[in-house]
Every structure is written in structure tokens, then in C-alpha cells.
Short mmCIF file of C-alpha atoms in Angstrom, two decimals:
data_model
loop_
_atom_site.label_atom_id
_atom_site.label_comp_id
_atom_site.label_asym_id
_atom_site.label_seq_id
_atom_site.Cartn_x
_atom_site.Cartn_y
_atom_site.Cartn_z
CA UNK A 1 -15.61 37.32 -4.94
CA UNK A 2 -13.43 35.82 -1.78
CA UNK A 3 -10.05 34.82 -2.07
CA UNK A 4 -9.67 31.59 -4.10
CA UNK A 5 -6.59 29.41 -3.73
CA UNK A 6 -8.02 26.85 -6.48
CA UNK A 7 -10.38 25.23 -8.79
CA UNK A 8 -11.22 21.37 -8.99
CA UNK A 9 -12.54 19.76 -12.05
CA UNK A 10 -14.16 16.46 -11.94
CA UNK A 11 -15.14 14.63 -14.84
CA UNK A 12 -16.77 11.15 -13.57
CA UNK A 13 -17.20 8.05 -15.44
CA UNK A 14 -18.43 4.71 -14.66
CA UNK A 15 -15.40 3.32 -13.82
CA UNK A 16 -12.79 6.59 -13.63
CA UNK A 17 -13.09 9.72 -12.15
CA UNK A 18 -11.00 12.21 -13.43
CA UNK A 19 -9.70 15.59 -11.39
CA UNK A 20 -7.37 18.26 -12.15
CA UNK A 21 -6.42 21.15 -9.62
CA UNK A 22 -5.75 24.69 -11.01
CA UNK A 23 -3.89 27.08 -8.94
CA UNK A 24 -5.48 30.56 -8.86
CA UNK A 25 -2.98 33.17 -8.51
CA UNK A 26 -3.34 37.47 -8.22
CA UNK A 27 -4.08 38.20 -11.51
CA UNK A 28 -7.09 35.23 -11.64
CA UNK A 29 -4.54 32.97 -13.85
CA UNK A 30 -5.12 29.30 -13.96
CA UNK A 31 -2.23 27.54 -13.83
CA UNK A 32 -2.72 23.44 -13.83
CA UNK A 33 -0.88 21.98 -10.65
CA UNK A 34 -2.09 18.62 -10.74
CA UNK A 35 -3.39 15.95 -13.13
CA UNK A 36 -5.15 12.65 -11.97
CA UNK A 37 -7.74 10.06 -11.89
CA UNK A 38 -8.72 7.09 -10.15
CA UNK A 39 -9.36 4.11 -12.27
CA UNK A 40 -10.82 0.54 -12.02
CA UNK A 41 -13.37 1.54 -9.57
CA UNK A 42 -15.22 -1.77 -7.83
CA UNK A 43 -12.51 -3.32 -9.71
CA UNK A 44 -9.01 -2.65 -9.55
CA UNK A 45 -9.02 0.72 -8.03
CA UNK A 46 -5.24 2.51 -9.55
CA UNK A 47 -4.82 6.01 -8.43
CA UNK A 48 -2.27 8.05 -10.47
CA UNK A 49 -1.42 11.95 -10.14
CA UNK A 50 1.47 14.10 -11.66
CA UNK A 51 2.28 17.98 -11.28
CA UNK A 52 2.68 20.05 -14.06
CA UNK A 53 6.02 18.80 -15.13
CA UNK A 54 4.50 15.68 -15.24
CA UNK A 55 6.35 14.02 -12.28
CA UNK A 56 4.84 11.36 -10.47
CA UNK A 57 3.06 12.42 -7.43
CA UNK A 58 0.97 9.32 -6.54
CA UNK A 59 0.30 5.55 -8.30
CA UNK A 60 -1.15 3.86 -5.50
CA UNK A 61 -3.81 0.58 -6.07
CA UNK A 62 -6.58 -0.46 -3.68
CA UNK A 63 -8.47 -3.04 -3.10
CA UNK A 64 -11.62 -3.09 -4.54
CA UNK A 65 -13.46 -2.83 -1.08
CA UNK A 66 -11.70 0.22 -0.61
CA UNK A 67 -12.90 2.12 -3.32
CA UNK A 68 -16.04 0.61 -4.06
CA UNK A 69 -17.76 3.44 -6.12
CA UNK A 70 -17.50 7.35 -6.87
CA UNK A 71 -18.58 8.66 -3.49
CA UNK A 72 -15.46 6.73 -2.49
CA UNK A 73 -12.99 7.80 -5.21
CA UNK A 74 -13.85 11.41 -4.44
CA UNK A 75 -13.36 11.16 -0.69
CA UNK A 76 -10.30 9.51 -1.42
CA UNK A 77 -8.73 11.76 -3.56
CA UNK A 78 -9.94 14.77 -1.60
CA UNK A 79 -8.50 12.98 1.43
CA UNK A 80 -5.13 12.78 -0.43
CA UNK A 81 -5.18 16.40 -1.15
CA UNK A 82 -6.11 17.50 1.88
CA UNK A 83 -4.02 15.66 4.37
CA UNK A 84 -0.35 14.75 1.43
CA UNK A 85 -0.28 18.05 -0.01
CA UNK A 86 -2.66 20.89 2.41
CA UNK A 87 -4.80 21.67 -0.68
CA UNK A 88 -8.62 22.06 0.33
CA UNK A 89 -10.14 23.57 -2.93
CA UNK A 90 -12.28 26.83 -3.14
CA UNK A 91 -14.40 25.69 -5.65
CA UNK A 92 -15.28 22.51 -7.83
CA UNK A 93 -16.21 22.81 -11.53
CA UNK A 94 -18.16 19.39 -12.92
CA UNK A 95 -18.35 18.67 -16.90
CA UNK A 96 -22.04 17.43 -17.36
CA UNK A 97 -22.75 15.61 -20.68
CA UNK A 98 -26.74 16.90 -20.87
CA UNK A 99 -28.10 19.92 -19.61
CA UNK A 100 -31.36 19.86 -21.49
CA UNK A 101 -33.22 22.37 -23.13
CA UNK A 102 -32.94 24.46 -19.44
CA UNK A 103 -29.32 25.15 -19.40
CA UNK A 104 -27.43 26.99 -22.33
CA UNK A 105 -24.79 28.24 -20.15
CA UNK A 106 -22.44 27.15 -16.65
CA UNK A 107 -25.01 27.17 -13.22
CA UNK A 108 -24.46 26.90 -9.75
CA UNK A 109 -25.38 23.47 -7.84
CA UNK A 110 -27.78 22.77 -5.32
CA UNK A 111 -30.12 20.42 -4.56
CA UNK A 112 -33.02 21.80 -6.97
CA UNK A 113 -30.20 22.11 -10.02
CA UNK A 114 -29.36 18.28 -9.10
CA UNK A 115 -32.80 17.15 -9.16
CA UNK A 116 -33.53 19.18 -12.79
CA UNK A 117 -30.08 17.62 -13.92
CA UNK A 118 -31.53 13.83 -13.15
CA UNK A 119 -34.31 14.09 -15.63
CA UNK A 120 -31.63 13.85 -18.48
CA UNK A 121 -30.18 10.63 -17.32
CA UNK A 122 -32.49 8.63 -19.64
CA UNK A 123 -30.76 10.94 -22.43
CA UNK A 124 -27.39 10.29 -21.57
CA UNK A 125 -27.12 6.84 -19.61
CA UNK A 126 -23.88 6.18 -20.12
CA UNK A 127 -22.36 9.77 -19.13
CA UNK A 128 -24.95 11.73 -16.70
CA UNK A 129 -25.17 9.09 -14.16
CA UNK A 130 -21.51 9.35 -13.32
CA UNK A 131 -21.30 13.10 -13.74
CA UNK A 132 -23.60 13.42 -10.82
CA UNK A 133 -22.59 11.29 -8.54
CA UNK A 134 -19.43 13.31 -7.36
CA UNK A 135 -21.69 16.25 -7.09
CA UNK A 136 -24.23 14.78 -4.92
CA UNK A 137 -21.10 13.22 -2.77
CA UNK A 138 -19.61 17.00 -2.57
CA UNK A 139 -23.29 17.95 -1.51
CA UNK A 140 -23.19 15.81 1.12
CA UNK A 141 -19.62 15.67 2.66
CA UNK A 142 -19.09 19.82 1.95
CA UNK A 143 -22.22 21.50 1.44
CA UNK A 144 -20.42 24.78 1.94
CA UNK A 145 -18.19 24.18 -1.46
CA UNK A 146 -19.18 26.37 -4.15
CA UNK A 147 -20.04 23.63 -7.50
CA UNK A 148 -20.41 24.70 -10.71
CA UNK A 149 -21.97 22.65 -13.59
CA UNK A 150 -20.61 22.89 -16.93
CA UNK A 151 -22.47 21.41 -19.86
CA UNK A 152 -21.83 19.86 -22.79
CA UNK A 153 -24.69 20.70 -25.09
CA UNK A 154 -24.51 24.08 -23.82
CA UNK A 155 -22.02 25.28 -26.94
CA UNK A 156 -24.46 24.16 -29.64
CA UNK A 157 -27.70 25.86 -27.48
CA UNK A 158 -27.76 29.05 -30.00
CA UNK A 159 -28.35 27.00 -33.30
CA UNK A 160 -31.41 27.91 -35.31
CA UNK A 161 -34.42 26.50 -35.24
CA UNK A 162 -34.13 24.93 -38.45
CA UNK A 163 -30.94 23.23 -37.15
CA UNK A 164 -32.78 22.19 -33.74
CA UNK A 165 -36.21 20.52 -34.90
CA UNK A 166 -36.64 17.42 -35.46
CA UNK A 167 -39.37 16.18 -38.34
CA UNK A 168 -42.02 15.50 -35.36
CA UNK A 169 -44.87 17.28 -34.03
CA UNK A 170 -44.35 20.20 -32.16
CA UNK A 171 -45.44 18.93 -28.90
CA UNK A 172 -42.84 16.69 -28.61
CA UNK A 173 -40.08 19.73 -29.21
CA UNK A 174 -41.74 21.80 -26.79
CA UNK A 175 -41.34 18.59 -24.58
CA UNK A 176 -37.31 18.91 -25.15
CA UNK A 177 -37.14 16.43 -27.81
CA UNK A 178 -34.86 18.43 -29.74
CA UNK A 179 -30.80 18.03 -31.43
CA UNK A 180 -28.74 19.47 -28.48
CA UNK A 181 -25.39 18.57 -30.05
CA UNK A 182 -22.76 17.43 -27.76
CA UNK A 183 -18.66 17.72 -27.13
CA UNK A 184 -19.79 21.64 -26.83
CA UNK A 185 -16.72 21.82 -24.17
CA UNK A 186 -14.42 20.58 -26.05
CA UNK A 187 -15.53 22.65 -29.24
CA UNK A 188 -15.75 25.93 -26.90
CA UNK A 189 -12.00 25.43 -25.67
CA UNK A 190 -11.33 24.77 -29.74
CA UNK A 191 -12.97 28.04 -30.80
CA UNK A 192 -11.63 30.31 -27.98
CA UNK A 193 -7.93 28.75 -29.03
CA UNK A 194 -8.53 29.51 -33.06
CA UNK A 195 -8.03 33.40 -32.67
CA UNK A 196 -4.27 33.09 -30.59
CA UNK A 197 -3.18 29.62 -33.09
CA UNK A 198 -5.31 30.28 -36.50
CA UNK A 199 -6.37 33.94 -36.65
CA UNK A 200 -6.04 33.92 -40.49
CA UNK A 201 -9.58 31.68 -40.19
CA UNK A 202 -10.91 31.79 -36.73
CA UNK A 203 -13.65 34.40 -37.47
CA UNK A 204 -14.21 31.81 -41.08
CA UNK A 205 -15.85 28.84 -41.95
CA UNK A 206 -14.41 25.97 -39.58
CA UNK A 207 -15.74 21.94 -38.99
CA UNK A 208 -13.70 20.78 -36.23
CA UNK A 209 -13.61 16.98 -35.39
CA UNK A 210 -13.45 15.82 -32.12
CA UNK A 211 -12.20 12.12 -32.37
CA UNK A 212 -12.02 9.91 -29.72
CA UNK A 213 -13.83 7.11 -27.92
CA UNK A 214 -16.91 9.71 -28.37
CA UNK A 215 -16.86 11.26 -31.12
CA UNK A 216 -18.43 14.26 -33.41
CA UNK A 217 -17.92 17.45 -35.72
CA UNK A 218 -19.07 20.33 -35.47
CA UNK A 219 -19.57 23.84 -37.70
CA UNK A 220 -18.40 27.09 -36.51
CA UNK A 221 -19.24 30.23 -38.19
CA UNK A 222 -17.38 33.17 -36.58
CA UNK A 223 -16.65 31.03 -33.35
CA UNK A 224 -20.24 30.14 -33.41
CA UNK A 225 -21.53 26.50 -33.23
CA UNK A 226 -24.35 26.34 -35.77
CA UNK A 227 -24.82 22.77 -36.46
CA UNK A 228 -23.45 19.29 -34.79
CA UNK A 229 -23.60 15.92 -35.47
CA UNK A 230 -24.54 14.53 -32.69
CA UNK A 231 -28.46 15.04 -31.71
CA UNK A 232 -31.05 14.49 -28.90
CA UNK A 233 -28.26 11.61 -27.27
CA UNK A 234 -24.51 11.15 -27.95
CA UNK A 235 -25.33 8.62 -30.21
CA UNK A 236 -26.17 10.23 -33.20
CA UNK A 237 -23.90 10.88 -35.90
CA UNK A 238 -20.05 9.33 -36.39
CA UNK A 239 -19.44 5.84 -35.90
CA UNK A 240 -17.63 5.70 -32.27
CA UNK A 241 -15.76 3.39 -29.84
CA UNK A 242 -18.58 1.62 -28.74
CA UNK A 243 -21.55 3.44 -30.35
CA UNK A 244 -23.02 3.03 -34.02
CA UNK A 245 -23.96 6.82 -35.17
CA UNK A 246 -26.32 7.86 -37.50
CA UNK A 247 -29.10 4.67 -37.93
CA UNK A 248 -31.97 4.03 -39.61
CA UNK A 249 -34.99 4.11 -36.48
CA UNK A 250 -35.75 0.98 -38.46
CA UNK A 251 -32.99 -0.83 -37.06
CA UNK A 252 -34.13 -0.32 -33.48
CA UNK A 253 -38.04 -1.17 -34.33
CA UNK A 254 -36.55 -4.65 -36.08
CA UNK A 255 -34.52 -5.32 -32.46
CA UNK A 256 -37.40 -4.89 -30.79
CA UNK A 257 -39.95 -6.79 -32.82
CA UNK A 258 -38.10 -8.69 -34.51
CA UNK A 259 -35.19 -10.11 -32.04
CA UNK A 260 -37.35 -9.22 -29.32
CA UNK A 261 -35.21 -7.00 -27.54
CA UNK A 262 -35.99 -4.81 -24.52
CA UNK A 263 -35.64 -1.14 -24.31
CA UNK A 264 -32.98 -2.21 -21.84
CA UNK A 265 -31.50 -4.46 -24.14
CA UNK A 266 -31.42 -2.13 -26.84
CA UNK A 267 -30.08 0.75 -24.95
CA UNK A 268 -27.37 -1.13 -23.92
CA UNK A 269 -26.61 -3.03 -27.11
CA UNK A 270 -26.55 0.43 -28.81
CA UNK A 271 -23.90 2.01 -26.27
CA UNK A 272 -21.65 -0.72 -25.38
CA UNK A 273 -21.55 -2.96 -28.75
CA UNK A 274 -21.75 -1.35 -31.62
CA UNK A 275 -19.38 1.31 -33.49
CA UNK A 276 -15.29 0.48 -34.12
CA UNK A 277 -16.23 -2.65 -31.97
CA UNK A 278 -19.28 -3.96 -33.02
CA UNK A 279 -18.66 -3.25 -36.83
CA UNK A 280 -14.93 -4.90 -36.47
CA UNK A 281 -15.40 -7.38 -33.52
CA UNK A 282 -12.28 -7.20 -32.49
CA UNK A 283 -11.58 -3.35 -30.45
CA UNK A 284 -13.33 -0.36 -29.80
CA UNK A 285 -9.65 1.29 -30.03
CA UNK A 286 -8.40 2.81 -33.10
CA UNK A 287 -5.06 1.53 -31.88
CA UNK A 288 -6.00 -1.84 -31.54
CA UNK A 289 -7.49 -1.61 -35.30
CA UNK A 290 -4.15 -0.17 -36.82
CA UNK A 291 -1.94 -3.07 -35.56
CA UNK A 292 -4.15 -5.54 -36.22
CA UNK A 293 -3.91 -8.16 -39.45
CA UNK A 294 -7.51 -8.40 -39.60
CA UNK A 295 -9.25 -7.24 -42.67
CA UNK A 296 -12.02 -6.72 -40.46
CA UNK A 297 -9.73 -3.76 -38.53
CA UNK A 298 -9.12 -2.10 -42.14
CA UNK A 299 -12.58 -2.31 -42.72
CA UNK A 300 -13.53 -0.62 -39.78
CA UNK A 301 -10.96 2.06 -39.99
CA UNK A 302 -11.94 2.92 -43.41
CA UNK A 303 -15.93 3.28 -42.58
CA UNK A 304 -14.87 5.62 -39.53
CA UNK A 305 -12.78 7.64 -42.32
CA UNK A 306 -15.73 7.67 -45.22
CA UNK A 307 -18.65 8.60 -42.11
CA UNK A 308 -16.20 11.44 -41.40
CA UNK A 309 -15.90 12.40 -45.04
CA UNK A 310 -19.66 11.87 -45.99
CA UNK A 311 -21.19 14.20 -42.93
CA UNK A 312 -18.20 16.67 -43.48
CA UNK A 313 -20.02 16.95 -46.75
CA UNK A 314 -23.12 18.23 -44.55
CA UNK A 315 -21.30 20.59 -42.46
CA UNK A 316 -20.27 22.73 -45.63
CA UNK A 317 -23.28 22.77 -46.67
CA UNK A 318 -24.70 23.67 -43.35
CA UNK A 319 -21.86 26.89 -43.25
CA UNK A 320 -21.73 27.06 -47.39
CA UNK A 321 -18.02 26.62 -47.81
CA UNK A 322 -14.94 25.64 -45.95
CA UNK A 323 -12.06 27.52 -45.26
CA UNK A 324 -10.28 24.97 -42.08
CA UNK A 325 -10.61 21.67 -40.69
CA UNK A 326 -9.32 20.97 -37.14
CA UNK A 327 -8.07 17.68 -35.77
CA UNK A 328 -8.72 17.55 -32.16
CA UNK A 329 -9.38 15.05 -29.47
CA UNK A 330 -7.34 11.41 -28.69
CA UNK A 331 -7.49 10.09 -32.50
CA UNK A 332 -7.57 12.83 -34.08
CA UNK A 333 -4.72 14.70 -32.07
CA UNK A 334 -2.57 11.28 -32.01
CA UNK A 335 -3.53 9.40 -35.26
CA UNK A 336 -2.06 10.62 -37.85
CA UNK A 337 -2.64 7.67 -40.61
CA UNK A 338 -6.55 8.53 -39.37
CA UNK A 339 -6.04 12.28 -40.21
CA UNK A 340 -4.29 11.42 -43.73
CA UNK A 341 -6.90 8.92 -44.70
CA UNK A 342 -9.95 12.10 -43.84
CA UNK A 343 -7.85 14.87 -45.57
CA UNK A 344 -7.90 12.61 -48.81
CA UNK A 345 -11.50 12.30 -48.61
CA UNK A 346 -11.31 16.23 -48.34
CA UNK A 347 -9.11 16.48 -51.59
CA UNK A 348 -12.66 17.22 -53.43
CA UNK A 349 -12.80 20.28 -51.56
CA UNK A 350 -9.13 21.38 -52.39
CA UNK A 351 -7.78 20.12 -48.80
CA UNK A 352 -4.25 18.48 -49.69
CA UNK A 353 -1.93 17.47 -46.55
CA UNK A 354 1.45 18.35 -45.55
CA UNK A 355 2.40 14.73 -44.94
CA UNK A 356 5.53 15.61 -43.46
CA UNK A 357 3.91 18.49 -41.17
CA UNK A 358 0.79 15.68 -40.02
CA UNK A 359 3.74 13.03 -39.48
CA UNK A 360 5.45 15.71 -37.38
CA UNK A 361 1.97 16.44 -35.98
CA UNK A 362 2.59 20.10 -36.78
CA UNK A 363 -0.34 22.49 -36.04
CA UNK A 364 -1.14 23.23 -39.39
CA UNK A 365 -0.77 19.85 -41.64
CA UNK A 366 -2.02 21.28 -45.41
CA UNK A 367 0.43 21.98 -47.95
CA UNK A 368 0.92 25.85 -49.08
CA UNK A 369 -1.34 25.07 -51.86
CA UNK A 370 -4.03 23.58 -50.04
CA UNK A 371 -7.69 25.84 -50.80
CA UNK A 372 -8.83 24.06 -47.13
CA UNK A 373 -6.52 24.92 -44.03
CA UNK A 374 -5.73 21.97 -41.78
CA UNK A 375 -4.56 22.01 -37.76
CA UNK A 376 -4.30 19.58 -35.10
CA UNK A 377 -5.25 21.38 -32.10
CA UNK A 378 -5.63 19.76 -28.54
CA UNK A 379 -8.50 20.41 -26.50
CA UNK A 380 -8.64 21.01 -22.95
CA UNK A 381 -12.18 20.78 -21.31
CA UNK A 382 -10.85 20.68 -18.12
CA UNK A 383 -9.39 24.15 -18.70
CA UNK A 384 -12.54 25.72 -20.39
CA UNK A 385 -14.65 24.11 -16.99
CA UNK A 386 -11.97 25.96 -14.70
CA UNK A 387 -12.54 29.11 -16.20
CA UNK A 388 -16.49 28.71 -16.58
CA UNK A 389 -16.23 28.30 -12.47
CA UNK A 390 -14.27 31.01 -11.82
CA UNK A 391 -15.79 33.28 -14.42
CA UNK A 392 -19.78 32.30 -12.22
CA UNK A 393 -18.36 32.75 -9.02
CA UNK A 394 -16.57 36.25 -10.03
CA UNK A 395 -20.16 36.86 -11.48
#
């Protein structure tokens, strides 16, 4: 491999692009020198950065004009490395929500991967849109830079079949209509992280939630995902920000013949206004809920709290026992009324919380005598995408 200086990672959005730079240095160490992203794109365009010791380094705003879309984020903020701080990249890793029934592990980009990559917009049209963009601006302003895509369904490619079929005809699963499972870099950092935090049950029987905006759980066996909750989209599953989980396909045949609804319609409807802020009508934020008077806020809160309970129930079944459950991700690293209210609907399983170790947001929150180990661990995909694109380009 030739000298690298450092390693980019993108992850795009619709509105946001978000980019951290890892320094590189003899002994192929990543150390994380900068942290930033560009928000209110086409909007209100805010560009914020800080070094590793979190000190500002830019919060600049735009007007809208001026950064207009992705392309234009990314040539601005490779603009403002270049030219403020001298840093032109050796290579740019790129989290990618969907990489099909192709990809099971971290490829190379060029113009052939791209075009595969587009066929899974349709499954992911709120996420792979915006994850390609950058790439195809990279393509075309440095088509010398080495890009690497890293996959989110990759993680969960090794389940069994039995965990991977849907109930349809076969044709259709041959076709790629299939559960991927998603998160997969988030649960990868989670389960590389287990052995140096947890080792008592890393190689055990482990669900770990990842909370957020998106969110999911998934079952590791030995470090091994072997089932997910999330299936052939990201909307399958846990109740989320904006999206509703696991639903009857009744529901979506009454929208459509019954409320007359487009496919349009309904795709939208299904990823913007449902979940936390459909069911509550006031926030898709779990902060928002937990301040609010509303009883519709409570109510909310403690649906997202029983879905996580119920389809916990699944994932022990799925890895026949539990020894841990891990906390990870912005409400479930951060929340820790959320992570009380979950561990009591784990108490059936002999889970019983530390509530002075979650209030402290300890690593490990369960009391001495609890049969079910409990961490908070924070996840770093940007991390596990740095050392995916350094590990292919060694390769």
C-alpha cells in the first residue's frame, strides 16, 4: 500500500453531510483529528468542525445559494481542508445503508459499483440517495481518490437461511427480496468493542439495541449477527423517529384502497410520519417526549419501551438465552429513564438495574445480582468505516 496521511468518512443525509478525518500514523493507527458536518443544506447551510479536544475549528453559515446540495457541501468542506488546514485525504470511506444481496463485505468504488449500488435506492429512499451522492461528486471532481463503500446490511449477511426468507415464493428471494437487517456498522463496531469492555460475555449470548432516530436490535452469538429486526427496508421492526416498525401489510393495502393513497404517498407517509411522531403528534425526539405534559408523549414513550421489550422476547429465543443487553446509540447511550423503563421489562428474564450506575451512565448498569448483564456502550461507525478503508486498500 502507498503512504497514507488520512482517511475521510462521509456519511450523507438529505439535509447533513457528515465527515470525520482520521490521521494515519507509522504503525497504521487511526487517530480522529477532526469532527464535522454541514447542516441545513438548500436551507440554512451551518458548517461546524472541532479537533479532537473538541475545540472549535469552524461554525461558519451560508447562504442557501451557496450550498445548494451535497455536491456542494462536499466541495466545500474539501475546499476548507485543503486550502485552512493543507489536508488533501488519501482515501475516503462512505457508510452505505443497502448493499443488497451482492455485497456482504467493504468494496472499492467505481462507476460499475455506483451503478449496482443505485438499484437499492427504491429499498432505502430515505438513506441511499444521499449516501451516493458524495461518491458520485468525489467521482467526478477526484477520480484518482481511492473510495471505499461500507455497508450497513453487510454485518447481518451470514444469517441462516431460516433467518433470511421471507414466507414467499422462492423466485422472489432469488430476486433479493430477502431480511438484510440493518445498523450492521454500528453493531460491528459494538461486537469488536465487547472483547476489550465485556470479555466476561463477548463470546455469549448478547441483543444489543441501537436507539436512535433509526432504530433496531440485534442478536449476537459469539460476535456473530444471527438475527435483526429490521428486514428487506429500515422500516421493519421498532417503532422509530419518524418510522412505524413492524405493521400489518394490511395497513398499507387499506391506504391504498381504501384512502386511496399512492405508492408515493405511502412511501412517504410511512418514512416521514409515523413512529414517536406519528403515534404522539407532537415530536419525533425522545427528548421532546420526556419534557412534554402531554399524555400523548407518555404514551408514546411507553409503546417504544414495550416494542423493545416484546421483540427482545424474539431475540432470546432466536439465540436461546441471554446472558447481556447493550445500550448503544443517541437514546439509548443518553436516555437513561428510556434504559430503566426496558431493563424493567427485562426483570422477567432476571435483568435488574444498577439505578445509580445507569444514572451515572456507568458501562455496566445491572446490579451484582442481576442473571442478565447490562452496558451502555457508544458506537462509532465512523471508526469501524475508517478501518474497513484502510484494512481494503492494505488488501
Amino acid at each position: 500500500m502507498r503512504p497514507m496521511d488520512s482517511i475521510l468518512v462521509v456519511n450523507a443525509g438529505s439535509s447533513s453531510v457528515k465527515f470525520q478525518l482520521f490521521a494515519l500514523d507509522g504503525a497504521a493507527q487511526l487517530t480522529r483529528k477532526i469532527k464535522a458536518q454541514i447542516e441545513g443544506i438548500g436551507t440554512r447551510p451551518r458548517f461546524r468542525a472541532s479537533g479532537p479536544d473538541r475545540t472549535t475549528l469552524i461554525d461558519r453559515e451560508y447562504d442557501a445559494p451557496t450550498i445548494a446540495d451535497v455536491p456542494a457541501a462536499m466541495r466545500s468542506a474539501g475546499a476548507w481542508l485543503r486550502e485552512e488546514h493543507r489536508i488533501a485525504p488519501s482515501a475516503v470511506g462512505h457508510r452505505v445503508v443497502h448493499g443488497g444481496p451482492e455485497y456482504d463485505s467493504p468494496v472499492p468504488i467505481n462507476e460499475q459499483v455506483l451503478a449496482r449500488l443505485e438499484r437499492y435506492v427504491p429499498l432505502a429512499p430515505l438513506h441511499q440517495p444521499h449516501n451516493l451522492a458524495p461518491i458520485r461528486s468525489i467521482l467526478a471532481d477526484f477520480p484518482g481518490l481511492p473510495q471505499v463503500a461500507c455497508f450497513d446490511t453487510a454485518f447481518h449477511r451470514n444469517h441462516s437461511a431460516a433467518a433470511d426468507h421471507y414466507a414467499i415464493p422462492q423466485h422472489l428471494h432469488a430476486e433479493g427480496v430477502r431480511r438484510y437487517g440493518f445498523h450492521g456498522l454500528s453493531y460491528e463496531y459494538i461486537a469488536a468493542r465487547l472483547p476489550e469492555v465485556a470479555p466476561e460475555v463477548a463470546a455469549g449470548r448478547i441483543i444489543v439495541a441501537h436507539l436512535g432516530s433509526g432504530a433496531s436490535m440485534c442478536a449476537l452469538s459469539g460476535g456473530t449477527s444471527i438475527e435483526s429486526t429490521m428486514g428487506f427496508t429500515a422500516l421493519d421492526g421498532l417503532p422509530m423517529g419518524t418510522r412505524p416498525g413492524q405493521l400489518d401489510p394490511g395497513v398499507i393495502l387499506y391506504l391504498i384502497e381504501q384512502k386511496g393513497m399512492s405508492a408515493a404517498a405511502v412511501q412517504d407517509f410511512l418514512y416521514r410520519d409515523c413512529g414517536l411522531k406519528g403515534l404522539s403528534g407532537i415530536s419525533n425526539d425522545v427528548r421532546d417526549l420526556q419534557s412534554s405534559s402531554d399524555p400523548r408523549a407518555a404514551f408514546t414513550l411507553d409503546y417504544f419501551c414495550y416494542r423493545v421489550g416484546l421483540i427482545a422476547g424474539m431475540l432470546v429465543a432466536a439465540l436461546g438465552g441471554l446472558d447481556a443487553f447493550v445500550f448503544t446509540a443517541g437514546i439509548g447511550e443518553n436516555s437513561a429513564v428510556i434504559r430503566a423503563a426496558i431493563a424493567a421489562r427485562l426483570g422477567w428474564l432476571g435483568a435488574v438495574l444498577d439505578e445509580k450506575a445507569n444514572a451515572a451512565q456507568a458501562l455496566r448498569i445491572s446490579a451484582s445480582d442481576s442473571r442478565v448483564a447490562l452496558y451502555v456502550i457508544a458506537t462509532d461507525e465512523e471508526l469501524m468505516i475508517a478501518r474497513h478503508t484502510l484494512a481494503l486498500l492494505d488488501r
